Amino acid sequence: MDRLPDSVTAELQAANKRSARRKNRLRVEANGQSLPVVRMLVDGFIVEQGSEKRLRGLVDLYDGGRHVSQCLIVAASQEGDLMRYDFKRNTSATDGAPLDFVRDENAPIALLAR
């Protein structure tokens, strides 16, 4: 089988990256910088490593504008311009404060005053 010229291969790879970036809404934020997540893994995620410093410590994962989780991460490996980070801790974000008591099934929802 014939091989494609290097320029065509490079353009195809660039187009695939642009397409994947548009489809994926996941992003990671830390220290005022925001990076799009290229691929989400069970035990971590992969981002495109640019001129920014490596991420470390506590970061927040977002799906569009929705806060998904807060993670403690460590850099795992680098392959070309992709950097893989592994979770040391991954805590799901919730909308409300956790309840520190057992809620009775028949408890009133609200009290009405006159």
mmCIF file of C-alpha atoms in Angstrom:
data_model
loop_
_atom_site.group_PDB
_atom_site.id
_atom_site.type_symbol
_atom_site.label_atom_id
_atom_site.label_comp_id
_atom_site.label_asym_id
_atom_site.label_seq_id
_atom_site.Cartn_x
_atom_site.Cartn_y
_atom_site.Cartn_z
ATOM 1 C CA MET A 1 0.000 0.000 0.000
ATOM 2 C CA ASP A 2 1.250 3.478 -0.838
ATOM 3 C CA ARG A 3 2.029 5.908 1.936
ATOM 4 C CA LEU A 4 0.516 9.400 2.149
ATOM 5 C CA PRO A 5 2.891 12.358 1.992
ATOM 6 C CA ASP A 6 3.975 13.724 5.373
ATOM 7 C CA SER A 7 2.243 17.062 4.756
ATOM 8 C CA VAL A 8 -1.114 15.327 4.148
ATOM 9 C CA THR A 9 -0.656 13.136 7.237
ATOM 10 C CA ALA A 10 0.149 16.202 9.372
ATOM 11 C CA GLU A 11 -2.943 18.038 8.090
ATOM 12 C CA LEU A 12 -5.169 15.015 8.821
ATOM 13 C CA GLN A 13 -3.815 14.781 12.375
ATOM 14 C CA ALA A 14 -4.375 18.517 12.925
ATOM 15 C CA ALA A 15 -7.950 18.239 11.609
ATOM 16 C CA ASN A 16 -8.635 15.296 13.952
ATOM 17 C CA LYS A 17 -7.366 17.328 16.930
ATOM 18 C CA ARG A 18 -9.552 20.306 16.011
ATOM 19 C CA SER A 19 -12.588 18.062 15.608
ATOM 20 C CA ALA A 20 -12.006 16.316 18.952
ATOM 21 C CA ARG A 21 -11.552 19.685 20.670
ATOM 22 C CA ARG A 22 -14.904 20.945 19.364
ATOM 23 C CA LYS A 23 -16.779 17.816 20.433
ATOM 24 C CA ASN A 24 -15.343 17.620 23.940
ATOM 25 C CA ARG A 25 -16.735 20.032 26.510
ATOM 26 C CA LEU A 26 -14.621 18.763 29.408
ATOM 27 C CA ARG A 27 -11.969 21.097 30.758
ATOM 28 C CA VAL A 28 -9.702 21.242 33.776
ATOM 29 C CA GLU A 29 -8.995 24.436 35.717
ATOM 30 C CA ALA A 30 -6.107 25.105 38.091
ATOM 31 C CA ASN A 31 -4.230 28.218 39.198
ATOM 32 C CA GLY A 32 -6.213 30.464 36.860
ATOM 33 C CA GLN A 33 -5.509 28.407 33.737
ATOM 34 C CA SER A 34 -8.021 26.297 31.853
ATOM 35 C CA LEU A 35 -7.093 23.368 29.582
ATOM 36 C CA PRO A 36 -9.428 21.254 27.443
ATOM 37 C CA VAL A 37 -9.461 17.554 28.322
ATOM 38 C CA VAL A 38 -8.563 15.489 25.260
ATOM 39 C CA ARG A 39 -9.619 12.153 26.751
ATOM 40 C CA MET A 40 -11.128 11.120 30.076
ATOM 41 C CA LEU A 41 -9.875 7.873 31.645
ATOM 42 C CA VAL A 42 -11.145 5.778 34.551
ATOM 43 C CA ASP A 43 -8.156 6.725 36.716
ATOM 44 C CA GLY A 44 -7.233 10.100 35.183
ATOM 45 C CA PHE A 45 -7.360 12.312 32.099
ATOM 46 C CA ILE A 46 -5.220 13.468 29.180
ATOM 47 C CA VAL A 47 -4.682 17.103 28.152
ATOM 48 C CA GLU A 48 -2.692 18.741 25.397
ATOM 49 C CA GLN A 49 0.500 20.085 26.946
ATOM 50 C CA GLY A 50 1.234 23.553 25.609
ATOM 51 C CA SER A 51 3.588 26.217 26.873
ATOM 52 C CA GLU A 52 1.843 26.192 30.257
ATOM 53 C CA LYS A 53 3.471 24.717 33.317
ATOM 54 C CA ARG A 54 2.509 21.197 34.325
ATOM 55 C CA LEU A 55 -0.604 20.893 36.427
ATOM 56 C CA ARG A 56 -0.242 19.584 39.946
ATOM 57 C CA GLY A 57 -2.199 19.355 43.132
ATOM 58 C CA LEU A 58 -5.864 20.264 43.400
ATOM 59 C CA VAL A 59 -7.771 20.910 40.136
ATOM 60 C CA ASP A 60 -11.425 21.263 39.138
ATOM 61 C CA LEU A 61 -13.076 19.380 36.256
ATOM 62 C CA TYR A 62 -15.907 21.084 34.350
ATOM 63 C CA ASP A 63 -18.336 19.860 31.706
ATOM 64 C CA GLY A 64 -19.168 23.113 29.966
ATOM 65 C CA GLY A 65 -20.202 25.364 32.853
ATOM 66 C CA ARG A 66 -21.132 22.549 35.259
ATOM 67 C CA HIS A 67 -18.624 21.695 37.982
ATOM 68 C CA VAL A 68 -18.190 17.905 37.793
ATOM 69 C CA SER A 69 -15.505 17.096 40.348
ATOM 70 C CA GLN A 70 -12.555 18.279 42.365
ATOM 71 C CA CYS A 71 -9.434 16.158 41.916
ATOM 72 C CA LEU A 72 -6.017 15.740 43.438
ATOM 73 C CA ILE A 73 -3.744 14.806 40.542
ATOM 74 C CA VAL A 74 -0.194 13.735 39.773
ATOM 75 C CA ALA A 75 1.578 13.836 36.401
ATOM 76 C CA ALA A 76 1.879 10.287 35.058
ATOM 77 C CA SER A 77 3.388 10.323 31.569
ATOM 78 C CA GLN A 78 3.983 12.450 28.505
ATOM 79 C CA GLU A 79 3.609 11.244 24.915
ATOM 80 C CA GLY A 80 4.499 13.912 22.394
ATOM 81 C CA ASP A 81 2.286 16.927 23.076
ATOM 82 C CA LEU A 82 -0.168 14.960 25.275
ATOM 83 C CA MET A 83 0.188 14.811 29.054
ATOM 84 C CA ARG A 84 -1.528 12.179 31.185
ATOM 85 C CA TYR A 85 -2.519 12.910 34.787
ATOM 86 C CA ASP A 86 -3.654 10.278 37.287
ATOM 87 C CA PHE A 87 -6.127 10.843 40.119
ATOM 88 C CA LYS A 88 -4.923 10.502 43.664
ATOM 89 C CA ARG A 89 -8.407 11.598 44.748
ATOM 90 C CA ASN A 90 -11.512 12.338 42.675
ATOM 91 C CA THR A 91 -14.448 13.816 44.579
ATOM 92 C CA SER A 92 -17.749 14.462 42.796
ATOM 93 C CA ALA A 93 -19.112 17.979 43.118
ATOM 94 C CA THR A 94 -22.607 18.375 44.557
ATOM 95 C CA ASP A 95 -25.125 21.197 44.311
ATOM 96 C CA GLY A 96 -26.022 21.321 47.995
ATOM 97 C CA ALA A 97 -24.370 20.950 51.342
ATOM 98 C CA PRO A 98 -24.218 17.414 52.712
ATOM 99 C CA LEU A 99 -26.773 16.498 55.353
ATOM 100 C CA ASP A 100 -25.229 15.680 58.696
ATOM 101 C CA PHE A 101 -28.426 14.151 60.081
ATOM 102 C CA VAL A 102 -31.013 11.578 59.069
ATOM 103 C CA ARG A 103 -34.043 13.176 57.448
ATOM 104 C CA ASP A 104 -37.439 11.824 58.583
ATOM 105 C CA GLU A 105 -39.643 10.647 55.694
ATOM 106 C CA ASN A 106 -42.710 12.467 57.094
ATOM 107 C CA ALA A 107 -40.923 15.683 58.017
ATOM 108 C CA PRO A 108 -42.581 18.898 56.775
ATOM 109 C CA ILE A 109 -40.995 20.545 53.790
ATOM 110 C CA ALA A 110 -41.591 24.060 55.120
ATOM 111 C CA LEU A 111 -43.324 25.850 57.984
ATOM 112 C CA LEU A 112 -45.967 28.423 57.115
ATOM 113 C CA ALA A 113 -46.307 31.466 59.341
ATOM 114 C CA ARG A 114 -49.397 33.661 59.670
#
